[in-house]
Coordinates of C-alpha atoms in Angstrom, one line a residue:
Chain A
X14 CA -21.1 -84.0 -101.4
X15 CA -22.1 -80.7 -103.7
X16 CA -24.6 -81.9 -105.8
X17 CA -26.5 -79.9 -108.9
X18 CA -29.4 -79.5 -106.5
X19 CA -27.3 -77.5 -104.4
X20 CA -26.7 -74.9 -106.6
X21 CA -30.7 -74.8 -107.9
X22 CA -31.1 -74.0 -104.3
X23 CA -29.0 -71.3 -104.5
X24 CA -30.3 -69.6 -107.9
X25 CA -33.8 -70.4 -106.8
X26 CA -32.6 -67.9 -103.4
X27 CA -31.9 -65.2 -105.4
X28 CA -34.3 -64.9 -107.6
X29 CA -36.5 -61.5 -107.2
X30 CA -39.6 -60.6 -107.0
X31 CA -41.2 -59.5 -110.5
X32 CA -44.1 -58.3 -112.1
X33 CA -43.1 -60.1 -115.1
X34 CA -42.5 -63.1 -113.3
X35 CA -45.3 -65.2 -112.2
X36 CA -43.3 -68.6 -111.6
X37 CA -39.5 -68.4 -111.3
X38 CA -36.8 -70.9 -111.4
X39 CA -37.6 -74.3 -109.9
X40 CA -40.2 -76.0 -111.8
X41 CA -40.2 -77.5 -114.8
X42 CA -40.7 -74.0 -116.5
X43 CA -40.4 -70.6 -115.6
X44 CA -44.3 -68.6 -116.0
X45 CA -44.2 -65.3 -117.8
X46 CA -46.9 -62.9 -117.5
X47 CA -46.2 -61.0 -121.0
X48 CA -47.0 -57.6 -121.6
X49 CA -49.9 -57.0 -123.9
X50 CA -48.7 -54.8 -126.6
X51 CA -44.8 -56.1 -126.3
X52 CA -43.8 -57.9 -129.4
X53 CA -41.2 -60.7 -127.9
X54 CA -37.8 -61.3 -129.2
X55 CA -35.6 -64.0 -128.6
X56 CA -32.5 -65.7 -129.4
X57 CA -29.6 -67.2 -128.3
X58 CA -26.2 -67.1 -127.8
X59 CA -23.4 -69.2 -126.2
X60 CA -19.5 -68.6 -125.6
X61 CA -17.1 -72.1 -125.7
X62 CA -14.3 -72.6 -124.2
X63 CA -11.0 -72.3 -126.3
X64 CA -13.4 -69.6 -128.8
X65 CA -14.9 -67.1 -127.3
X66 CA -12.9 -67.3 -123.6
X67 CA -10.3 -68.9 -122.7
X68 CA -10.9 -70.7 -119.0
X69 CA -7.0 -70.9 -118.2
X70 CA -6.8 -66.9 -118.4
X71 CA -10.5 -65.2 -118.2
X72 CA -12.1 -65.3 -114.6
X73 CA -15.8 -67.2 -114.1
X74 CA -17.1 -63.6 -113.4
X75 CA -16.0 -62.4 -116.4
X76 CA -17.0 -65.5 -118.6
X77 CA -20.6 -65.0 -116.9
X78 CA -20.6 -61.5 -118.0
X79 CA -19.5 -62.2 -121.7
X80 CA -22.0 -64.5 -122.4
X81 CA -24.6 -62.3 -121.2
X82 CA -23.5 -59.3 -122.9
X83 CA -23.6 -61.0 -126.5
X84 CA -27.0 -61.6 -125.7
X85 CA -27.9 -58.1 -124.0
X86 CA -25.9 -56.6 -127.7
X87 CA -28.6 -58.6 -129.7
X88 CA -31.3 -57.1 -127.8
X89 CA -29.2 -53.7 -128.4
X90 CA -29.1 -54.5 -132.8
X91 CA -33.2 -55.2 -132.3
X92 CA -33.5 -51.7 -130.2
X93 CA -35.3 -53.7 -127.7
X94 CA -35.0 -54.0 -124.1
X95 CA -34.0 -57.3 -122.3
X96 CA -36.6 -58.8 -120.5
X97 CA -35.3 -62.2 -119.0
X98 CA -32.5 -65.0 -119.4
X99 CA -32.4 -68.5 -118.9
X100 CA -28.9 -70.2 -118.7
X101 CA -27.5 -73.9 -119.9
X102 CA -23.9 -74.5 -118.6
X103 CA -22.3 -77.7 -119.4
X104 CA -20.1 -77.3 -116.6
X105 CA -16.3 -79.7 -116.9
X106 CA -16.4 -82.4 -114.4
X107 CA -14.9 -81.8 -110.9
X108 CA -15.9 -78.1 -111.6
X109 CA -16.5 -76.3 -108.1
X110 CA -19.6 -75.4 -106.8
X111 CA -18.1 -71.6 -106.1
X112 CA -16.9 -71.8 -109.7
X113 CA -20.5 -72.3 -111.0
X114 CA -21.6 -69.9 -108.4
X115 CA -19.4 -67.2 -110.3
X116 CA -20.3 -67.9 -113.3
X117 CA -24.0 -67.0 -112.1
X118 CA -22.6 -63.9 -110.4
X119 CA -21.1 -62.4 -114.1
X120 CA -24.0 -62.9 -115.8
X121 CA -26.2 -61.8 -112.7
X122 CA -24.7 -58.4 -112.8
X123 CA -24.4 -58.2 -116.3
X124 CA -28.0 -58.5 -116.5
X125 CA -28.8 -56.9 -113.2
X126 CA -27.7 -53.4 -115.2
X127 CA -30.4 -53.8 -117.9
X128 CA -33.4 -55.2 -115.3
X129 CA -32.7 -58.7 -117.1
X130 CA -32.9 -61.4 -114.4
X131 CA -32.4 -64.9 -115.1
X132 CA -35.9 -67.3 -114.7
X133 CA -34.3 -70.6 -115.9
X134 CA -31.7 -72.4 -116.4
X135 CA -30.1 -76.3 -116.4
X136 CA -26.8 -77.2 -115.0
X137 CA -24.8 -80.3 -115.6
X138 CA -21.5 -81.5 -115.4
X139 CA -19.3 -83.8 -118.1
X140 CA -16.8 -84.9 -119.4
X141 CA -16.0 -81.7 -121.5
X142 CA -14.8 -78.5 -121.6
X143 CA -17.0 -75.1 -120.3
X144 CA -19.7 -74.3 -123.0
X145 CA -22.3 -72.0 -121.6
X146 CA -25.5 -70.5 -123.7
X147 CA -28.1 -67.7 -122.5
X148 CA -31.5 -67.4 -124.4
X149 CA -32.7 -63.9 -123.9
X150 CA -36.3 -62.6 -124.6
X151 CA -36.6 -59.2 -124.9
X152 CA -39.7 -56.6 -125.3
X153 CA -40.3 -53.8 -128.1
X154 CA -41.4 -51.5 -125.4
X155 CA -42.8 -48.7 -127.7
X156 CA -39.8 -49.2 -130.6
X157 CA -40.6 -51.5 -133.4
X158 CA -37.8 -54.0 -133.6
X159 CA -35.3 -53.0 -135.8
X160 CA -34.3 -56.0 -138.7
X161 CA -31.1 -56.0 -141.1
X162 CA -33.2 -55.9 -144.0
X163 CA -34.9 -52.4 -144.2
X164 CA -32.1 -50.1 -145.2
X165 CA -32.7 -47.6 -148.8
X166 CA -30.5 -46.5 -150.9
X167 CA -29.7 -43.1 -150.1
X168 CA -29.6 -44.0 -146.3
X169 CA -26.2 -42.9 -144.6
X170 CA -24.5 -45.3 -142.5
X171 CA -23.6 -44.9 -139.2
X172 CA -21.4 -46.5 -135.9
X173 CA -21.7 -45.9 -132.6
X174 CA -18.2 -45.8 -131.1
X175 CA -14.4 -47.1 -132.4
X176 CA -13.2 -50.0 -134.1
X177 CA -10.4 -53.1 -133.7
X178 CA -8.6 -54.2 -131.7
X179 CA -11.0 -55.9 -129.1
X180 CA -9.0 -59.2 -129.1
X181 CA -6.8 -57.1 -126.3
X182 CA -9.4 -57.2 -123.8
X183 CA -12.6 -55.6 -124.8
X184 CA -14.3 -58.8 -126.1
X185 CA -14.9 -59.3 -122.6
X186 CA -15.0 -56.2 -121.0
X187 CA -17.8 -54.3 -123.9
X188 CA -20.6 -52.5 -122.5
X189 CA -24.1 -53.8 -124.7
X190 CA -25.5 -50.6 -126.5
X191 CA -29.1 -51.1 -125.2
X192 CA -29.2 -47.5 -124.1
X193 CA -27.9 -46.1 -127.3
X194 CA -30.2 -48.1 -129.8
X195 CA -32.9 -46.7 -127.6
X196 CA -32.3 -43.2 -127.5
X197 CA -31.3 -43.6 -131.4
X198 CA -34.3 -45.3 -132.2
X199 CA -36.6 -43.1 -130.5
X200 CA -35.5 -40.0 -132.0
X201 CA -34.6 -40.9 -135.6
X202 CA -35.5 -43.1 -138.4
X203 CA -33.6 -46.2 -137.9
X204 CA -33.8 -48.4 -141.1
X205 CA -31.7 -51.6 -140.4
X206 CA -28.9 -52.1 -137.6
X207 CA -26.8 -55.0 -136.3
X208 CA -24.6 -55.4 -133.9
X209 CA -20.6 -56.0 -134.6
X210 CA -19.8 -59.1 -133.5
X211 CA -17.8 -60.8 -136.6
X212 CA -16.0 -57.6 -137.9
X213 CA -17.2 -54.4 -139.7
X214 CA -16.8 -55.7 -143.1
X215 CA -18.9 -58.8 -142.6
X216 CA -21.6 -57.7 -140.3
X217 CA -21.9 -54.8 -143.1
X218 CA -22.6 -57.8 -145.5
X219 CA -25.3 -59.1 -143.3
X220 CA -27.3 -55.6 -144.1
X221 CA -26.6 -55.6 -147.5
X222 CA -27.4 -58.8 -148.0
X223 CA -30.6 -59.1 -146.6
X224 CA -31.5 -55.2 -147.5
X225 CA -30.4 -56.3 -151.7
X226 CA -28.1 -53.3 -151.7
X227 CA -24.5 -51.7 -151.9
X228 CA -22.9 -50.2 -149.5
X229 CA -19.8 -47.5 -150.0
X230 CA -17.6 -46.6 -147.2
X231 CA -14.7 -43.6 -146.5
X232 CA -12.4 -45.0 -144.4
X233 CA -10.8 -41.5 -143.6
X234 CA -14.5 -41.4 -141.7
X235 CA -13.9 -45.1 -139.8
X236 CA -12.9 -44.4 -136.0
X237 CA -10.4 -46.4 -134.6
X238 CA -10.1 -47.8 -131.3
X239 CA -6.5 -47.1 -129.8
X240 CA -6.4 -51.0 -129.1
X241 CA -5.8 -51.3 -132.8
X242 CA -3.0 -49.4 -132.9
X243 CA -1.6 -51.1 -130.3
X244 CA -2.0 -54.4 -132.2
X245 CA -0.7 -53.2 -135.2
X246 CA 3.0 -52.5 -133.2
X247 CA 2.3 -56.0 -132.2
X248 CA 1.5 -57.7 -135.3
X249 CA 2.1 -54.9 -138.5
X250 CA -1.6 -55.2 -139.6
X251 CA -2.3 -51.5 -140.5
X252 CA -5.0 -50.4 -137.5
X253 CA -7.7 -49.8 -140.5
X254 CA -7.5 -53.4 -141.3
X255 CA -8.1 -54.1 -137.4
X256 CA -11.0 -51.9 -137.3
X257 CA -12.8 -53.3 -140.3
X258 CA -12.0 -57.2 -139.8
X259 CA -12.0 -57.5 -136.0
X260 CA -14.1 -59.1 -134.3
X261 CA -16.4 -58.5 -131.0
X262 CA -16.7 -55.2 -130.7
X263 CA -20.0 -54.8 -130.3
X264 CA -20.8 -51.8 -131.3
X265 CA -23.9 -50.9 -133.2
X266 CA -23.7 -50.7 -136.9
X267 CA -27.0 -49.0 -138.5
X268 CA -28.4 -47.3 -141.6
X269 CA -30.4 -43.8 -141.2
X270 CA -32.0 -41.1 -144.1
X271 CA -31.4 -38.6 -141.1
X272 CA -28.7 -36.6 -140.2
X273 CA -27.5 -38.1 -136.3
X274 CA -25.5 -36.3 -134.1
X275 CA -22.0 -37.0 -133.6
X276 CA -22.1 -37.0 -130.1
X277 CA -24.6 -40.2 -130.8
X278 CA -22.9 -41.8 -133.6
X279 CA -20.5 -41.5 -136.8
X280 CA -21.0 -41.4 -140.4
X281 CA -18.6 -43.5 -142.3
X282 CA -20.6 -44.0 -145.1
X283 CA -24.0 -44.8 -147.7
X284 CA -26.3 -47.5 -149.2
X285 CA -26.9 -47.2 -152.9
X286 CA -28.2 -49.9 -155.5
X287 CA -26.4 -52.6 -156.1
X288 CA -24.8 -55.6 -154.2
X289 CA -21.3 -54.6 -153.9
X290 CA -19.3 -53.3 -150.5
X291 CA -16.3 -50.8 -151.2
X292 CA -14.0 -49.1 -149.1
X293 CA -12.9 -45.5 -151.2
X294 CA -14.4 -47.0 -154.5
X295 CA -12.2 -50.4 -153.9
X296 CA -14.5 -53.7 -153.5
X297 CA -13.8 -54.3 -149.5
X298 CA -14.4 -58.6 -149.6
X299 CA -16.0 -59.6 -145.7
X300 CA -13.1 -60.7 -143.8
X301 CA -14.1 -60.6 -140.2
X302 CA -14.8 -64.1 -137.9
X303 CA -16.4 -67.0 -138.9
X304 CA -16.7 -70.0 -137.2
X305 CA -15.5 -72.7 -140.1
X306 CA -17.5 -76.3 -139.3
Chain B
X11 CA -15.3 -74.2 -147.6
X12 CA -18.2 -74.8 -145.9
X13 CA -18.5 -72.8 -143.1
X14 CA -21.1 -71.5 -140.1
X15 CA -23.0 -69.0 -142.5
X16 CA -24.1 -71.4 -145.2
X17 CA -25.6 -73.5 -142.1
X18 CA -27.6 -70.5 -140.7
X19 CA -28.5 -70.0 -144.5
X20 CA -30.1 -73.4 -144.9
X21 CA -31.6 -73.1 -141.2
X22 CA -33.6 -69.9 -142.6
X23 CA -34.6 -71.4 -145.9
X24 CA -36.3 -74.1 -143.8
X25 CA -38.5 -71.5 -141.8
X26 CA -42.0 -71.9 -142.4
X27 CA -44.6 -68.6 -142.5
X28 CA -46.4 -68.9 -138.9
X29 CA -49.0 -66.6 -137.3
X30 CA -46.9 -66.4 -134.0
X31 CA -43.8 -65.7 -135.9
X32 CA -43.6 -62.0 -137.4
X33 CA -39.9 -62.6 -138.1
X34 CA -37.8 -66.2 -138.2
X35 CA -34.5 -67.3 -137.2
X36 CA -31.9 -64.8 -139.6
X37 CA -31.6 -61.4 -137.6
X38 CA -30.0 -60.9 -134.2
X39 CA -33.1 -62.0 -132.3
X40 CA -36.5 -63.7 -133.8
X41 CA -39.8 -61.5 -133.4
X42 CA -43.1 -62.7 -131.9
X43 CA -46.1 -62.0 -131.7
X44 CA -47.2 -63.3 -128.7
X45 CA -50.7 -64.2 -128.1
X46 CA -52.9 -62.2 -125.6
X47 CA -54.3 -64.2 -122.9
X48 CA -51.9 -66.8 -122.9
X49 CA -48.9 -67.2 -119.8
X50 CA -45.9 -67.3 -121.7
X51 CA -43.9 -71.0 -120.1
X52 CA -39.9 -70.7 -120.7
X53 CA -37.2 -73.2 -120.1
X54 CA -34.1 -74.9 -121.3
X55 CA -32.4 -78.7 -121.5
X56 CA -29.5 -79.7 -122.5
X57 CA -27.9 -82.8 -123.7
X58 CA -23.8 -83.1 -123.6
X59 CA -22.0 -86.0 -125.2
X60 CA -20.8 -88.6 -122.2
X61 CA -23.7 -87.8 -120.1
X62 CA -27.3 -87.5 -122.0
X63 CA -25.8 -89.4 -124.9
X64 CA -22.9 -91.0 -126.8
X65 CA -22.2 -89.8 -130.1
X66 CA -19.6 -93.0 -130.9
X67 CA -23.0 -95.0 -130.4
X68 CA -25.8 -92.7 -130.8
X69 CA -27.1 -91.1 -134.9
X70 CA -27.2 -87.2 -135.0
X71 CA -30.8 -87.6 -135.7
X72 CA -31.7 -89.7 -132.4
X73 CA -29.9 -86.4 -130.2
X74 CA -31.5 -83.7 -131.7
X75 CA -35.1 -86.2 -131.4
X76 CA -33.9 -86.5 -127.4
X77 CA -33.0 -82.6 -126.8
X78 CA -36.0 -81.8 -128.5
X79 CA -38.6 -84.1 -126.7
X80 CA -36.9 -83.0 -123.4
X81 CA -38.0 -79.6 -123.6
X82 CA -41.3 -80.7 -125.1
X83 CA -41.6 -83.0 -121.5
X84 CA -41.2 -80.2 -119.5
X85 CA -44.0 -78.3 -121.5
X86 CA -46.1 -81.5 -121.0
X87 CA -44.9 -81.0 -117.3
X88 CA -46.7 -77.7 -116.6
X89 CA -49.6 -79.0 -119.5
X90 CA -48.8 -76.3 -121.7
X91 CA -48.2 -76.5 -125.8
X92 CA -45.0 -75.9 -127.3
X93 CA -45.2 -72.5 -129.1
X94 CA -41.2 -72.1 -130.4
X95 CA -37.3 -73.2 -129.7
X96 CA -34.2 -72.1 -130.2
X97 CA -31.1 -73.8 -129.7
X98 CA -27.7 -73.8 -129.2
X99 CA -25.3 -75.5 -130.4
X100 CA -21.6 -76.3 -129.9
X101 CA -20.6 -78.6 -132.6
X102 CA -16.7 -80.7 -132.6
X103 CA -14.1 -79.0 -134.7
X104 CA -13.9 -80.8 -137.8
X105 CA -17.8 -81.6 -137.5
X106 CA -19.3 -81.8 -140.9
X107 CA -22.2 -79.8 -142.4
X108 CA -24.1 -83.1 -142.9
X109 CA -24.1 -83.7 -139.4
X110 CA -24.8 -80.7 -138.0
X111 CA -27.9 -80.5 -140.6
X112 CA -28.9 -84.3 -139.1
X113 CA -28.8 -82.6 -135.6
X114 CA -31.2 -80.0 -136.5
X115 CA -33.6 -82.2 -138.8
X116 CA -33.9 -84.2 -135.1
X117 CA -35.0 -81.9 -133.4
X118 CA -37.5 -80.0 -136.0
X119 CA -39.0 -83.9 -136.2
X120 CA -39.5 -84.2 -132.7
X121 CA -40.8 -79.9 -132.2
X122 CA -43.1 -80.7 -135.3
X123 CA -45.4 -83.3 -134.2
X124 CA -46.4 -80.2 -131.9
X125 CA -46.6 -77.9 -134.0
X126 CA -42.9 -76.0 -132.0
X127 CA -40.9 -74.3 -134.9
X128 CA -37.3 -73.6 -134.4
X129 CA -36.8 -69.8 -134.8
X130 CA -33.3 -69.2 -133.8
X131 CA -30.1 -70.6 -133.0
X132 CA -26.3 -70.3 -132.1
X133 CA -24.0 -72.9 -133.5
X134 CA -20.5 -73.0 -133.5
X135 CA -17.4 -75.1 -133.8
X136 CA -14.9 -75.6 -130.7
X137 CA -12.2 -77.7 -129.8
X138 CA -14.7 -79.6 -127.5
X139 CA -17.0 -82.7 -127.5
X140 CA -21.2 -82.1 -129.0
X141 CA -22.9 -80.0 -126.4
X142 CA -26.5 -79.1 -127.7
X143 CA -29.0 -77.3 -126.0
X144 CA -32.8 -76.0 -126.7
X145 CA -35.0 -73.2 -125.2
X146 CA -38.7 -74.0 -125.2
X147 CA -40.9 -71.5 -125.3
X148 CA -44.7 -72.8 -124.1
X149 CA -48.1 -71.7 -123.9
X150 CA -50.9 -72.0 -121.3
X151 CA -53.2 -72.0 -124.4
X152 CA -56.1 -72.2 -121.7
X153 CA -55.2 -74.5 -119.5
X154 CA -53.2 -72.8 -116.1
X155 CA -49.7 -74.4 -115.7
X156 CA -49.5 -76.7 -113.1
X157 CA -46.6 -76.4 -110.6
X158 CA -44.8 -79.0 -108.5
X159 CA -46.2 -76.6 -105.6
X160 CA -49.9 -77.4 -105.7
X161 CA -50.8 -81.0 -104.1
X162 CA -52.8 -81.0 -100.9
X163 CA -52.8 -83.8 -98.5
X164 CA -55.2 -86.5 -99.3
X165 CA -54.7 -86.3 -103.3
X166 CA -53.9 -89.0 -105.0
X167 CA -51.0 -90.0 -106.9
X168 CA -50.8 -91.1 -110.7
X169 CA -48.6 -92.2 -113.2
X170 CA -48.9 -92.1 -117.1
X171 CA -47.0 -95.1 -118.7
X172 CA -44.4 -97.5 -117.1
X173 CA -41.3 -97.0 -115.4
X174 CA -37.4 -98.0 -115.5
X175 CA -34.9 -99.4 -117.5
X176 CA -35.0 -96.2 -119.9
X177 CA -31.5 -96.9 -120.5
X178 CA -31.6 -100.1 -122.4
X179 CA -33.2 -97.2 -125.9
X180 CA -36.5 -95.5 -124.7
X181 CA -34.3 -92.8 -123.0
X182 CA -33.4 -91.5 -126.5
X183 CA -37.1 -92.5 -128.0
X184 CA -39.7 -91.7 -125.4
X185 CA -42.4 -89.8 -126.3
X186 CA -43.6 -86.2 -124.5
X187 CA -47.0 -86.7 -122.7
X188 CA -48.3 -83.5 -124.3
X189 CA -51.6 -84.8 -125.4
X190 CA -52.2 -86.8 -122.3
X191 CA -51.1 -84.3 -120.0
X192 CA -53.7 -81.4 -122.0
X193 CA -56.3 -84.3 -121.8
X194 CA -56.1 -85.0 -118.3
X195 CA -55.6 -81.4 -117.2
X196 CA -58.7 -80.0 -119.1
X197 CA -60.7 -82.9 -117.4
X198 CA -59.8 -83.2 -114.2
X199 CA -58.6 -81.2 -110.8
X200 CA -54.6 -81.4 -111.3
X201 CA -52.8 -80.3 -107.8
X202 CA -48.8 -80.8 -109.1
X203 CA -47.3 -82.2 -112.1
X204 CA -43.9 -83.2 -113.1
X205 CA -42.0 -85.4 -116.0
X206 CA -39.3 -87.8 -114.7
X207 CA -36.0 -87.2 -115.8
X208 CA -34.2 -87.9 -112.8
X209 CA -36.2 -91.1 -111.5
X210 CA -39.4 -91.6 -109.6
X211 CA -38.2 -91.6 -106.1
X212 CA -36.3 -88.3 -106.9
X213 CA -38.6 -86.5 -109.0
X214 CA -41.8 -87.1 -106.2
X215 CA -39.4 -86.0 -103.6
X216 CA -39.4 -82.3 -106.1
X217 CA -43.1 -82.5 -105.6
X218 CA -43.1 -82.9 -101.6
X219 CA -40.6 -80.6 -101.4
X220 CA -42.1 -77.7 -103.2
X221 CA -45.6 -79.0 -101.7
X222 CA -44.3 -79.0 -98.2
X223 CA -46.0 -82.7 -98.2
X224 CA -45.1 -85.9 -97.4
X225 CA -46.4 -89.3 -100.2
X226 CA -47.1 -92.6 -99.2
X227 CA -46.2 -95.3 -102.5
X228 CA -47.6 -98.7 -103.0
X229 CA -45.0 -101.1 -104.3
X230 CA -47.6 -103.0 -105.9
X231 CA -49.4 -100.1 -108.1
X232 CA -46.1 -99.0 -109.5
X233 CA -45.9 -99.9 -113.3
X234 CA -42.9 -101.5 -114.3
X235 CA -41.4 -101.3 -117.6
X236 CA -40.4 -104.8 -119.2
X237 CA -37.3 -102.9 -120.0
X238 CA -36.8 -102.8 -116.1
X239 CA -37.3 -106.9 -116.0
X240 CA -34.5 -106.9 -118.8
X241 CA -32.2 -104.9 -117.2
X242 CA -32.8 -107.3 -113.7
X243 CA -31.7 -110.1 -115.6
X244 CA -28.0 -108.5 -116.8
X245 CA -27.5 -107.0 -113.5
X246 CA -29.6 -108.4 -110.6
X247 CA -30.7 -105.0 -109.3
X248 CA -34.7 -105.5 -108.7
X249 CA -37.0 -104.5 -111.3
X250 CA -39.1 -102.6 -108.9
X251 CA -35.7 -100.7 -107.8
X252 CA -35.4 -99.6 -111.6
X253 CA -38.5 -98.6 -111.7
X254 CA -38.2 -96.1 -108.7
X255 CA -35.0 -95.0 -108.9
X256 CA -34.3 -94.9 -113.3
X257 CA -34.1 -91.5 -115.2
X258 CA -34.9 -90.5 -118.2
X259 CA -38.4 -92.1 -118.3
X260 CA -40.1 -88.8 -119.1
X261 CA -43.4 -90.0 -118.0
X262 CA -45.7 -87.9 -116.2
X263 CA -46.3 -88.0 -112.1
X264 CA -49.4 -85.7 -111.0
X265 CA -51.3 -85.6 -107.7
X266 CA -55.4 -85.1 -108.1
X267 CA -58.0 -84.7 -105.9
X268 CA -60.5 -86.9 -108.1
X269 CA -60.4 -90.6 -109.5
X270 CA -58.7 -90.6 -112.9
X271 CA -59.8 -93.6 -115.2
X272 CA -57.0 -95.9 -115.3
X273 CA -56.4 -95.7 -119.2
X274 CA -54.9 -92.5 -118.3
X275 CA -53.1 -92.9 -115.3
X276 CA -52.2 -95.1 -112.4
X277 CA -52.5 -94.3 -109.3
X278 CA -49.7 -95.1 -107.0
X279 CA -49.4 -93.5 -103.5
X280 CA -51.2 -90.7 -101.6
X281 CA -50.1 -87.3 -100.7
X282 CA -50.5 -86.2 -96.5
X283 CA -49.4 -84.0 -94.2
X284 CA -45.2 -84.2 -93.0
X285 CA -42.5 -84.8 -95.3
X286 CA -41.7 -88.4 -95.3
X287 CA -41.8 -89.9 -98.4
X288 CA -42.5 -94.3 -98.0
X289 CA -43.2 -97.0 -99.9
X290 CA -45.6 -99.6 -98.1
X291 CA -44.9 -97.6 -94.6
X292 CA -40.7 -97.8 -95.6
X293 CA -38.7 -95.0 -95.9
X294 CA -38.2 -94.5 -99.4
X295 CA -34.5 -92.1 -99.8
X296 CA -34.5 -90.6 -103.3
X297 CA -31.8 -92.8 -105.8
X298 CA -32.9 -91.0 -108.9
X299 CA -29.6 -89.5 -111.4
X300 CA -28.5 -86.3 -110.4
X301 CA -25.3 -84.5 -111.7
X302 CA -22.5 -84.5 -109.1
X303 CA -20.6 -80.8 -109.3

């Protein structure tokens, strides 16, 4: 009979050789050989079935791939770069082997794109639905991480990409901005950033909130994603509504005194004094995801 | 209503200021500063409700203690010290604040009587049963972590503690060899070192496997817990057959080339060339727990 073991076996097989990596996967830790001068980040980040996938309708591949991408988008809001995973995965009883296997596979190549491989990791089955977390550590790598809390006032605000709508496929399909914090980051002065994973207006609240400042938007400046205007004919929420209260679109959100390029990212606004958030001089309250307990 | 972001908010007034930690649990990832010269040991353990626990029988406080302590007897496992966790955590709809808060106070019990701060976290509500898991990060701290891969034919075999009948409570209580595993490792020539989660017969099997060894057991060296005697009495199965084949003990089982005084360990069985594992000159088949897929 398939057993967990098995399928240790088989992650332990593909595991590559690394510099980094002095001890893989298979003992009771993983051995890091961290690079002097690297500040380490970490945190995790898990997807549950029913919230952030839904296991009737999304493929194991692609579930694999979301969860790593949240986490890969966290290194992204940081402007650090991934440097390894490990994986829990509370796997529903009578779950396949090749099902787990695919699962690997998603967030194998998810990683695989950003040199993130995955060290650790602990597998079990129950008598629940699929709930599956990745830990990711990352590296500074010559960019001092970037925090929520160090925007001015006077800094503009910026967004890489468009807004809304992601609920139509994108939540599981978004690309992590690693390579665009980077180049950002090296270039310009990047005060705070986050990355939009509960909506606009609330991820926005995160910055001002832990920056003690106000934040003024334009929203003829806001770019929106076409998959908001195709909710709207769906639903009749106006698109701009979609944009700023959608969730998981992972996109980077960040505050700058410089003037960036719009090839790199758009302006839609500026930090002042204050506490309050308004779109065109209205108060805009945070309206994006949260989990209620 | 309460709701997620008042948790993370009372998870971050809880941080205390740490030397290793440049920024806490609050951003998109936590910031370390890791310390030069020391192997950086990652890993991660879960607990799921039904399997590692039953939360109709078992106080939020006593799961967080046992996810905890898992991942701080892994770090005893490669003789490291705890340096930081993070944790996810996938919490029932409908699961109140309280609880979740009794969860987390658990395992910041269990991480601080070694000094292992939680710095970040995931939680979230889903239409699913308590799935919690922790990522340990560890530290050589001048002591080389010790594999499963190292024991050479001829060592001996030890044991801290006693073994079986975890189930009856310790399996939710045990304490992580830490301190006897640094004491024993700075003293003495350690080959291979594991904890036993999944049962003595299993868990040696790990350490032939990876060691390419075979290990010869003495029936009458092997410490059995009076736990094991109780269990024997409400269901007839040998206490010497709990002892070998139990989970969840969390002691530690390390080969050595020297004598180690029996107040630290007991030695059980000898390592030697092949791949047989016996007890007195029987095959022994490894009946520890493991997960069927």
């Amino acid at each position: 009979m398939p057993a967990e073991f098995d399928f240790i076996d088989w992650l332990r097989r593909r595991q590559k050789p690394s510099a980094l990596v002095q001890l893989p996967a298979g003992d009771d830790l993983a051995v890091v050989n961290w690079p002097a001068a690297n500040l380490l980040l970490v945190g995790v980040d898990q997807v549950l079935d029913g919230v952030h996938f839904d296991s009737a309708v999304h493929s194991p591949r692609a579930i694999g791939r979301k969860v790593m991408n949240r986490n890969l988008s966290d290194c992204a809001a940081m402007a650090c770069l991934p440097a390894a995973a490990v994986v829990a995965a509370g796997l529903p009883l009578g779950c396949s082997i090749d099902y787990a296997k695919e699962l690997y596979l998603g967030m194998e190549e998810a990683g695989g794109q950003f040199g993130c491989e995955i060290i650790g990791g602990d597998t079990g089955s129950w008598p629940g639905k699929l709930a599956l977390s990745v830990t990711i550590l990352g590296r500074s790598a010559g960019i001092a991480p970037i925090t929520r809390s160090g925007a001015k006032a006077g800094d503009q605000i910026y967004l890489t990409g468009k807004l809304g709508g992601s609920i139509l496929g994108r939540h599981m399909t978004f690309r992590p901005r690693i390579d665009q914090a980077r180049a950002i980051a090296s270039r310009f002065t990047v005060t705070a950033m986050i990355d939009l994973s509960d909506g606009l207006s609330r991820d926005l609240a995160h910055i001002c909130g832990q920056s003690h400042l106000a934040a003024h938007l334009e929203s003829a400046k806001i770019p929106i994603h076409e998959d908001a205007i195709e909710l709207f004919k769906r639903d009749g929420i106006p698109p701009l509504d979609h944009a700023l209260n959608d969730g998981e679109d992972h996109e980077l959100l960040f505050t700058s005194p410089n003037e960036i390029p719009a090839d790199l990212a758009t302006r839609i606004g500026i930090m002042a004094e204050g506490s309050a958030i308004t779109l065109d001089n209205h108060p805009l309250p945070p309206r994006g995801w949260q989990h209620q307990l």
